[in-house]
mmCIF file of C-alpha atoms in Angstrom:
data_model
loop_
_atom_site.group_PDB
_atom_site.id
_atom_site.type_symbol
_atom_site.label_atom_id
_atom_site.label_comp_id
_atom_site.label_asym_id
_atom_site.label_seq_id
_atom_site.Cartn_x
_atom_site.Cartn_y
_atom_site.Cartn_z
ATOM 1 C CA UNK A 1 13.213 16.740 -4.920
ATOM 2 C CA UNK A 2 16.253 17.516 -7.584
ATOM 3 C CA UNK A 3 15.593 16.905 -11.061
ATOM 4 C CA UNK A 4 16.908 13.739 -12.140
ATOM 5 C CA UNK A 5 20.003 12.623 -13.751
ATOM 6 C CA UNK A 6 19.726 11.374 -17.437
ATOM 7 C CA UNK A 7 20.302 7.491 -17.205
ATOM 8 C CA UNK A 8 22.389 5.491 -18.840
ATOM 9 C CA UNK A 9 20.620 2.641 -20.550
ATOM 10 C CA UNK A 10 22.102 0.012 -18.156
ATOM 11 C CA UNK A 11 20.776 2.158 -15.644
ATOM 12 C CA UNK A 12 17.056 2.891 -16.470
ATOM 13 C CA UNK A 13 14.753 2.627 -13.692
ATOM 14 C CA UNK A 14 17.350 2.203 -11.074
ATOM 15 C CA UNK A 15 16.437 3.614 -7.398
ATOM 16 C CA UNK A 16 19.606 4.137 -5.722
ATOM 17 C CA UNK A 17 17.326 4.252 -2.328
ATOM 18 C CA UNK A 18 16.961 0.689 -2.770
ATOM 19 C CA UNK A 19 19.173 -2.625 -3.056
ATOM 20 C CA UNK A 20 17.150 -2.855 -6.012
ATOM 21 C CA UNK A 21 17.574 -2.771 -9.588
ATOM 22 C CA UNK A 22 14.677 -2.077 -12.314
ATOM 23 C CA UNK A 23 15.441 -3.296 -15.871
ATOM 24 C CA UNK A 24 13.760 -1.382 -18.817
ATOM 25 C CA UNK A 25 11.055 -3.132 -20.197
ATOM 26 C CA UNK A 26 8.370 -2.858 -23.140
ATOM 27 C CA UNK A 27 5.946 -4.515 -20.884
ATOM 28 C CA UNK A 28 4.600 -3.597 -17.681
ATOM 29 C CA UNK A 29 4.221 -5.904 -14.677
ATOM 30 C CA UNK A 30 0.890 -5.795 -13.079
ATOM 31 C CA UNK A 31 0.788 -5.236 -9.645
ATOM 32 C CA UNK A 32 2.940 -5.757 -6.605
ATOM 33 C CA UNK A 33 5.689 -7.942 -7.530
ATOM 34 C CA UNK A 34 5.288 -10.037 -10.922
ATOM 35 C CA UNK A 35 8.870 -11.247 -11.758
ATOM 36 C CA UNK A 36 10.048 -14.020 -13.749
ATOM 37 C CA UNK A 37 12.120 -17.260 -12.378
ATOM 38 C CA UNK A 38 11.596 -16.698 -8.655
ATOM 39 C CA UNK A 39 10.276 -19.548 -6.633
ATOM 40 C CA UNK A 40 7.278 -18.990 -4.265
ATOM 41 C CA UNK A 41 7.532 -22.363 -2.693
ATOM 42 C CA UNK A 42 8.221 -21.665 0.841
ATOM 43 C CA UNK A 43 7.621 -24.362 4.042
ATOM 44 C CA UNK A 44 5.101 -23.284 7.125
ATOM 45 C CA UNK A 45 7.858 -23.570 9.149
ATOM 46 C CA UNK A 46 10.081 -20.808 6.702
ATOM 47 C CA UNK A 47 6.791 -19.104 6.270
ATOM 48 C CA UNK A 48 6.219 -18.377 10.162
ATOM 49 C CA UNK A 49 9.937 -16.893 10.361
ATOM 50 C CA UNK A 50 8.992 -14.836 7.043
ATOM 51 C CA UNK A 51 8.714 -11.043 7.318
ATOM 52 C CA UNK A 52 5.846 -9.439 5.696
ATOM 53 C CA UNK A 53 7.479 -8.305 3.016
ATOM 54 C CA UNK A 54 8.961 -11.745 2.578
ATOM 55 C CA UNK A 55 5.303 -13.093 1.915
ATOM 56 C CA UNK A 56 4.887 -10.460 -0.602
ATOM 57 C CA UNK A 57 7.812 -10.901 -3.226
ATOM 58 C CA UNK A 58 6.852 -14.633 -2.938
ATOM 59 C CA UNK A 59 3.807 -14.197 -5.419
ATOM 60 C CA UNK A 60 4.036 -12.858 -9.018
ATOM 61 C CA UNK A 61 1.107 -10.960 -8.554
ATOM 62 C CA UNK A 62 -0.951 -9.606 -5.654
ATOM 63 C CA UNK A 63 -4.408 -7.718 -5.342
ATOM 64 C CA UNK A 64 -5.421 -5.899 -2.254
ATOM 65 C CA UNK A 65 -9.253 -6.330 -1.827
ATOM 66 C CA UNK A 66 -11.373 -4.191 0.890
ATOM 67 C CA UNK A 67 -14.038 -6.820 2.438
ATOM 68 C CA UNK A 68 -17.354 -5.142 2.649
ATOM 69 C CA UNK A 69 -19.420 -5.149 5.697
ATOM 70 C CA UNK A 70 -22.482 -5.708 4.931
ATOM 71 C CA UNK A 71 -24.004 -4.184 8.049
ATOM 72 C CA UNK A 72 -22.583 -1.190 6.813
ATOM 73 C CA UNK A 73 -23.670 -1.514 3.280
ATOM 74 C CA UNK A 74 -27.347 -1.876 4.292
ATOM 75 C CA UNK A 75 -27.400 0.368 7.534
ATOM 76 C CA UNK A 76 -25.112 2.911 5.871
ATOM 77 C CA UNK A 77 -23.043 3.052 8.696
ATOM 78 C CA UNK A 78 -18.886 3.198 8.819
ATOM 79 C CA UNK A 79 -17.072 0.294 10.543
ATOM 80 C CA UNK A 80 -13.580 -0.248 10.756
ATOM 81 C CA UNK A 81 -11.902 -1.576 7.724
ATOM 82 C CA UNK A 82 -10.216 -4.659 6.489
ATOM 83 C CA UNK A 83 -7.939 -5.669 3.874
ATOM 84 C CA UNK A 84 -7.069 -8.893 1.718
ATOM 85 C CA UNK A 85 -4.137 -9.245 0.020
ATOM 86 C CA UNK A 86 -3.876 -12.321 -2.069
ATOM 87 C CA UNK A 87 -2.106 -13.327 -4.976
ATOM 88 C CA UNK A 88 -2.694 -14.074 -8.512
ATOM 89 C CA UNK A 89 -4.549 -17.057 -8.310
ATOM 90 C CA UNK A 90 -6.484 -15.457 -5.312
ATOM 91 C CA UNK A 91 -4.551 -17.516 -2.563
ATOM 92 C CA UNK A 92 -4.341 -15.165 0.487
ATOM 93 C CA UNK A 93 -0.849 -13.636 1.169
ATOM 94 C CA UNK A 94 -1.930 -11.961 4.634
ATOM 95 C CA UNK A 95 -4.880 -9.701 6.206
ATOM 96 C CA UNK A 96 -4.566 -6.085 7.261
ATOM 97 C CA UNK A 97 -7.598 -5.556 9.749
ATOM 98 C CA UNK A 98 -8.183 -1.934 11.977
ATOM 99 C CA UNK A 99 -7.297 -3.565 15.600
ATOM 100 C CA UNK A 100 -10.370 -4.309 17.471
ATOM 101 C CA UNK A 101 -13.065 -1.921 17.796
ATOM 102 C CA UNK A 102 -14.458 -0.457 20.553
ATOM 103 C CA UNK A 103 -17.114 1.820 21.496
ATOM 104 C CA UNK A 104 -14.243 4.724 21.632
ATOM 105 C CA UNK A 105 -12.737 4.523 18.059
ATOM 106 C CA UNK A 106 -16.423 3.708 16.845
ATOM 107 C CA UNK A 107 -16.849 7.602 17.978
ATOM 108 C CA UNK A 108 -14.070 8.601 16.416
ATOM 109 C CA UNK A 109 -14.951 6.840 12.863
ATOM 110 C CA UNK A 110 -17.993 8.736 12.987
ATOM 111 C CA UNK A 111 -16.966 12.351 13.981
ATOM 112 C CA UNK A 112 -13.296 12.417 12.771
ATOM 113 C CA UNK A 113 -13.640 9.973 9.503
ATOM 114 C CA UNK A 114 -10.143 9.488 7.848
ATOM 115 C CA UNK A 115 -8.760 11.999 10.277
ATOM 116 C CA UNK A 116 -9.503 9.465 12.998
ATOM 117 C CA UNK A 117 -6.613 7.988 14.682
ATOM 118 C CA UNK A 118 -5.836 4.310 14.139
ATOM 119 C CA UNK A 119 -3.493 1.487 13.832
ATOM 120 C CA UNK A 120 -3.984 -1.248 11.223
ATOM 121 C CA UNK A 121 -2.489 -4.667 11.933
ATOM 122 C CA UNK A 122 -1.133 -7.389 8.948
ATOM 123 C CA UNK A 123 -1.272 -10.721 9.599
ATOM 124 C CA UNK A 124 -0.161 -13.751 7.504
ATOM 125 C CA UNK A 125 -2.808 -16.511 6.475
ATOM 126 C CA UNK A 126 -1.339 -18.751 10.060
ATOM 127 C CA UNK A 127 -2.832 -15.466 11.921
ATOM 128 C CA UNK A 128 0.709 -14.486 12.845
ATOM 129 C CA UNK A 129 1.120 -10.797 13.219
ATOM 130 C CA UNK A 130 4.031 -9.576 10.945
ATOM 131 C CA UNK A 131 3.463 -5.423 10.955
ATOM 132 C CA UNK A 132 1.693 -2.406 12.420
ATOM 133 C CA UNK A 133 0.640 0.755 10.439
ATOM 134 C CA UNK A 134 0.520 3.216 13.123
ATOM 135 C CA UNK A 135 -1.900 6.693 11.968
ATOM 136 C CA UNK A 136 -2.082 9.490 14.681
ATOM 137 C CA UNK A 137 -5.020 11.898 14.663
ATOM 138 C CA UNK A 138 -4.473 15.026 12.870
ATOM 139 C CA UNK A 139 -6.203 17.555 10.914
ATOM 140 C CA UNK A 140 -3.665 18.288 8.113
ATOM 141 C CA UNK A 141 -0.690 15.641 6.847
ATOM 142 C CA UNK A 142 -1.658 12.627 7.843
ATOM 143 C CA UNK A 143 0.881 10.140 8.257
ATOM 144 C CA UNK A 144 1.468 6.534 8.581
ATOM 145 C CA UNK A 145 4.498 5.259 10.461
ATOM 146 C CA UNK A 146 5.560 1.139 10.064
ATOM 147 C CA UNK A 147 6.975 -0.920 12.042
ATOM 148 C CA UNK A 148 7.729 -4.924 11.613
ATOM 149 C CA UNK A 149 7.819 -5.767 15.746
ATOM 150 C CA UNK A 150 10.341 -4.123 16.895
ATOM 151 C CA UNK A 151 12.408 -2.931 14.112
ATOM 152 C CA UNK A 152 10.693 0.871 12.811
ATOM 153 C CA UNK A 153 10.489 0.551 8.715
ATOM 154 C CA UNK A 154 9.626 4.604 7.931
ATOM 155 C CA UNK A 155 6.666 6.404 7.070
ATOM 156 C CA UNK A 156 3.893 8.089 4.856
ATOM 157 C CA UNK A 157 3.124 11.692 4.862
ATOM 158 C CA UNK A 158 0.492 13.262 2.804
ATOM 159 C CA UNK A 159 1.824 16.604 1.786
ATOM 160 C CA UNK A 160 0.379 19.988 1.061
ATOM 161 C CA UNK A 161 -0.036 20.390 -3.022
ATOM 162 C CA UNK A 162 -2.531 22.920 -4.596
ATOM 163 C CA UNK A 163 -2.800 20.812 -8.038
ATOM 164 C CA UNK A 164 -2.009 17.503 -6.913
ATOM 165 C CA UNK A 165 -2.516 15.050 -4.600
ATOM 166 C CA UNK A 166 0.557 14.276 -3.112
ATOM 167 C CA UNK A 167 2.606 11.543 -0.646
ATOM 168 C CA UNK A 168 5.780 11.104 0.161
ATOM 169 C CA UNK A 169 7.510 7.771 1.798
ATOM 170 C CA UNK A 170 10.675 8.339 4.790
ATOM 171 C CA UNK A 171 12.816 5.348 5.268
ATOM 172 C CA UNK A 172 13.974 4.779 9.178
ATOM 173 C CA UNK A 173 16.245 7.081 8.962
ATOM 174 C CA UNK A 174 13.626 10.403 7.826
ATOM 175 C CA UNK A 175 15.092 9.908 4.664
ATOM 176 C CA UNK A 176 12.852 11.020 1.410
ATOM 177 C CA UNK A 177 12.718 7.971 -0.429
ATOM 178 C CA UNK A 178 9.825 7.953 -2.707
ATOM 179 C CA UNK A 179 6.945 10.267 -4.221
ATOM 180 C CA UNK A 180 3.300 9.509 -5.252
ATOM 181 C CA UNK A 181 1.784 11.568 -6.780
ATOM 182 C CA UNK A 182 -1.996 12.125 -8.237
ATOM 183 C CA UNK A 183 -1.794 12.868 -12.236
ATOM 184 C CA UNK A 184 -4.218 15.716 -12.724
ATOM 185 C CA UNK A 185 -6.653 14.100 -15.135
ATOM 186 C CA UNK A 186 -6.279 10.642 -13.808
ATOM 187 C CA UNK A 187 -7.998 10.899 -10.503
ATOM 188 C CA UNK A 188 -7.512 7.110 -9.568
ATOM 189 C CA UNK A 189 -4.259 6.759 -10.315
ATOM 190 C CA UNK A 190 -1.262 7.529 -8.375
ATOM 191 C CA UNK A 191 2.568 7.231 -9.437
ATOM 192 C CA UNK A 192 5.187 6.199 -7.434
ATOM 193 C CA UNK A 193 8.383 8.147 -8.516
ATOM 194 C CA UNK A 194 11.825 7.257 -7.413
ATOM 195 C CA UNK A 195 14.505 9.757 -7.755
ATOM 196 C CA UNK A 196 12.352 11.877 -10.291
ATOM 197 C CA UNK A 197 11.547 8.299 -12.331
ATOM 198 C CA UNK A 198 8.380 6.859 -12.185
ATOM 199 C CA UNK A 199 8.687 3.021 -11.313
ATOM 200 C CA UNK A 200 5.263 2.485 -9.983
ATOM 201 C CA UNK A 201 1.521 2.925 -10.178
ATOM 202 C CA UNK A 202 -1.100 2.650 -7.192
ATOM 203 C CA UNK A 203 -4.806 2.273 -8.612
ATOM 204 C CA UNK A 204 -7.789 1.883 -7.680
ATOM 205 C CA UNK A 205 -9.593 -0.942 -9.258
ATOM 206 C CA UNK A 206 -13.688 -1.055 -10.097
ATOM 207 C CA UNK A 207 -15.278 -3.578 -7.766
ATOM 208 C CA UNK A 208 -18.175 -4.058 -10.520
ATOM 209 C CA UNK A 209 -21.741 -1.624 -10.862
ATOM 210 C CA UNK A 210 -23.305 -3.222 -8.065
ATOM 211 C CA UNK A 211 -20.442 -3.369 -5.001
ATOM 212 C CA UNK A 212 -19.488 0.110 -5.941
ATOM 213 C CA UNK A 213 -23.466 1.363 -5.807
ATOM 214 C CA UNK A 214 -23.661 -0.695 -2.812
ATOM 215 C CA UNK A 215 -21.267 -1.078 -0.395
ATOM 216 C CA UNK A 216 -17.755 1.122 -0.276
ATOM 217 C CA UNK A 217 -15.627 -1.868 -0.279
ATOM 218 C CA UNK A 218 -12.698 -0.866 -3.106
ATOM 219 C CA UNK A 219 -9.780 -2.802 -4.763
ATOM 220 C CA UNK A 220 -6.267 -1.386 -4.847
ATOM 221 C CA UNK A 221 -3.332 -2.201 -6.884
ATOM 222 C CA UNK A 222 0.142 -1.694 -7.794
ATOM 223 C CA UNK A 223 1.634 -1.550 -11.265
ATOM 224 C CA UNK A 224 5.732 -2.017 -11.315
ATOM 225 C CA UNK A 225 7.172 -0.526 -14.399
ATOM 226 C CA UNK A 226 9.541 -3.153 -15.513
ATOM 227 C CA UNK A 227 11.111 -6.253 -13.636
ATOM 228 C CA UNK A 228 12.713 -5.844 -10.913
ATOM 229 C CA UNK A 229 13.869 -7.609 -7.289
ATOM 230 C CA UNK A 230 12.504 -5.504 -4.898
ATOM 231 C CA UNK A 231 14.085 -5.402 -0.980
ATOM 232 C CA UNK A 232 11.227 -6.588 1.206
ATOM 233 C CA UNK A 233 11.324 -3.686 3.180
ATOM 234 C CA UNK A 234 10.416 -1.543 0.315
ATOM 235 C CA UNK A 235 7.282 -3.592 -0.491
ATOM 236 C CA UNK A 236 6.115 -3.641 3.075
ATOM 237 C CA UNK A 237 6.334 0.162 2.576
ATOM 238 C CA UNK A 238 4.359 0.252 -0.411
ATOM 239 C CA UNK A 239 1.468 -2.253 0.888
ATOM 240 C CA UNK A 240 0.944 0.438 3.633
ATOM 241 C CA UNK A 241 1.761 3.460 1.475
ATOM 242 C CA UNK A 242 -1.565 1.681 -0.787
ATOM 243 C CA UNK A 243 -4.013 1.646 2.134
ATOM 244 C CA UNK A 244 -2.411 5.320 3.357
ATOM 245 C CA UNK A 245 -3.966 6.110 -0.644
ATOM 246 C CA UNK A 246 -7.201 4.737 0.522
ATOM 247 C CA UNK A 247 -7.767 6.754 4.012
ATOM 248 C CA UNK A 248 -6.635 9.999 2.384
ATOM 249 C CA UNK A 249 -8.175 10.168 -0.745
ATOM 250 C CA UNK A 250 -11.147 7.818 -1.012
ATOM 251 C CA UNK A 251 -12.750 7.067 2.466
ATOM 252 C CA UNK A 252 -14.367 9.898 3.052
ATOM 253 C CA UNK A 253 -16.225 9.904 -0.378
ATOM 254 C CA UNK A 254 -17.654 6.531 0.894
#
């Protein structure tokens, strides 16, 4: 990626990849999407014609929490995982579940573990499927590729890096968009950079002594630098680049 231009102060945080524009701020937004004046009021009938990403920028806030099985937690054996995203007030915003398991990809969870193939499947709280995460098996660069029915969104490709742990997010067009990248002495913390500028942070978030000792269900989160309107598109991205975090770089130490 080229070095970045020097911004303008009317122009900090911008990410010309993006119909977006991030405003320089003192204070940082917590996760997903936590912008002021923007109503989250929407009807079930709006809300079933509502793209995932749609769902998303409703809510100031949102937390993506692995459920723990506990069959797995007191057998100590892997199972297919799933995902809740809610938002601030812990209201659920939709569900990402592995698509049903059978006796085949149980075989595969246990022998290839994160290099398994497998597609993960978000649904809003109606049970409406809104977008696939498709992961084929391979040993090296594993990859994500979305897709909101028929319409392909882009992808996420873990890269070769010596030092670093390191993604990087496609649009539909193959287009580089974004970076995310490990810090080297902040091993649960990844930032998303745009154009050389960091506007984002995925983390991993402490479940408390005893889920972490006990089961190897983890929370995930993403800090936005500033306030900003994101396209929908690019959140749907990020949701899925934050679980692509979480096969790469933390299931197998389960």
């Amino acid at each position: 990626m080229e070095a970045a231009p020097q911004a303008t102060p009317g122009e900090a945080g911008r990410c010309k990849h993006f119909p977006v524009t991030i405003k320089s701020s003192p204070r940082h937004r917590l996760l997903f999407a936590n912008r002021r004046g923007v109503s989250a009021k929407v009807d079930r009938r709006t809300r079933a014609m509502a793209s995932l990403g749609d769902l998303l920028s409703e809510a100031q806030q949102l937390i993506v929490r692995q459920r723990a099985d506990w069959g797995e937690t007191l057998l100590h054996l892997e199972t297919t995982n799933r995902y809740e995203v809610t938002d601030e007030e812990g209201r659920p915003v939709a569900l990402i579940a592995e698509r049903a398991r059978t006796v085949s990809r149980y075989v595969a969870l246990m022998f290839l573990g994160p290099a398994r193939p497998l597609t993960l499947e978000a649904y809003d709280p109606e049970g409406q499927l809104l977008a696939v995460g498709e992961k084929p098996h391979r040993w090296v660069f594993w990859e994500m590729r979305v897709s909101e029915g028929d319409r392909y969104l882009g992808r996420i490709e873990k890269r070769f890096s010596i030092l670093r742990r390191r993604l990087t997010v496609y649009d539909a067009n193959d287009k580089e968009i974004l970076q995310i990248v490990r810090p080297l002495l902040r091993p649960w913390t990844f930032k998303v950079l745009c154009d050389g500028r960091p506007i984002a942070k995925i983390r991993k978030s402490w479940g408390g002594f005893l889920r972490e000792a006990f089961s190897s269900a983890d929370n995930f989160g993403l800090e936005i630098l500033g306030d900003w309107e994101p396209h929908p598109d690019f959140l749907t991205l990020l949701l899925f680049a934050t679980l692509h975090v979480d096969y790469c770089f933390f299931e197998r130490k389960r």
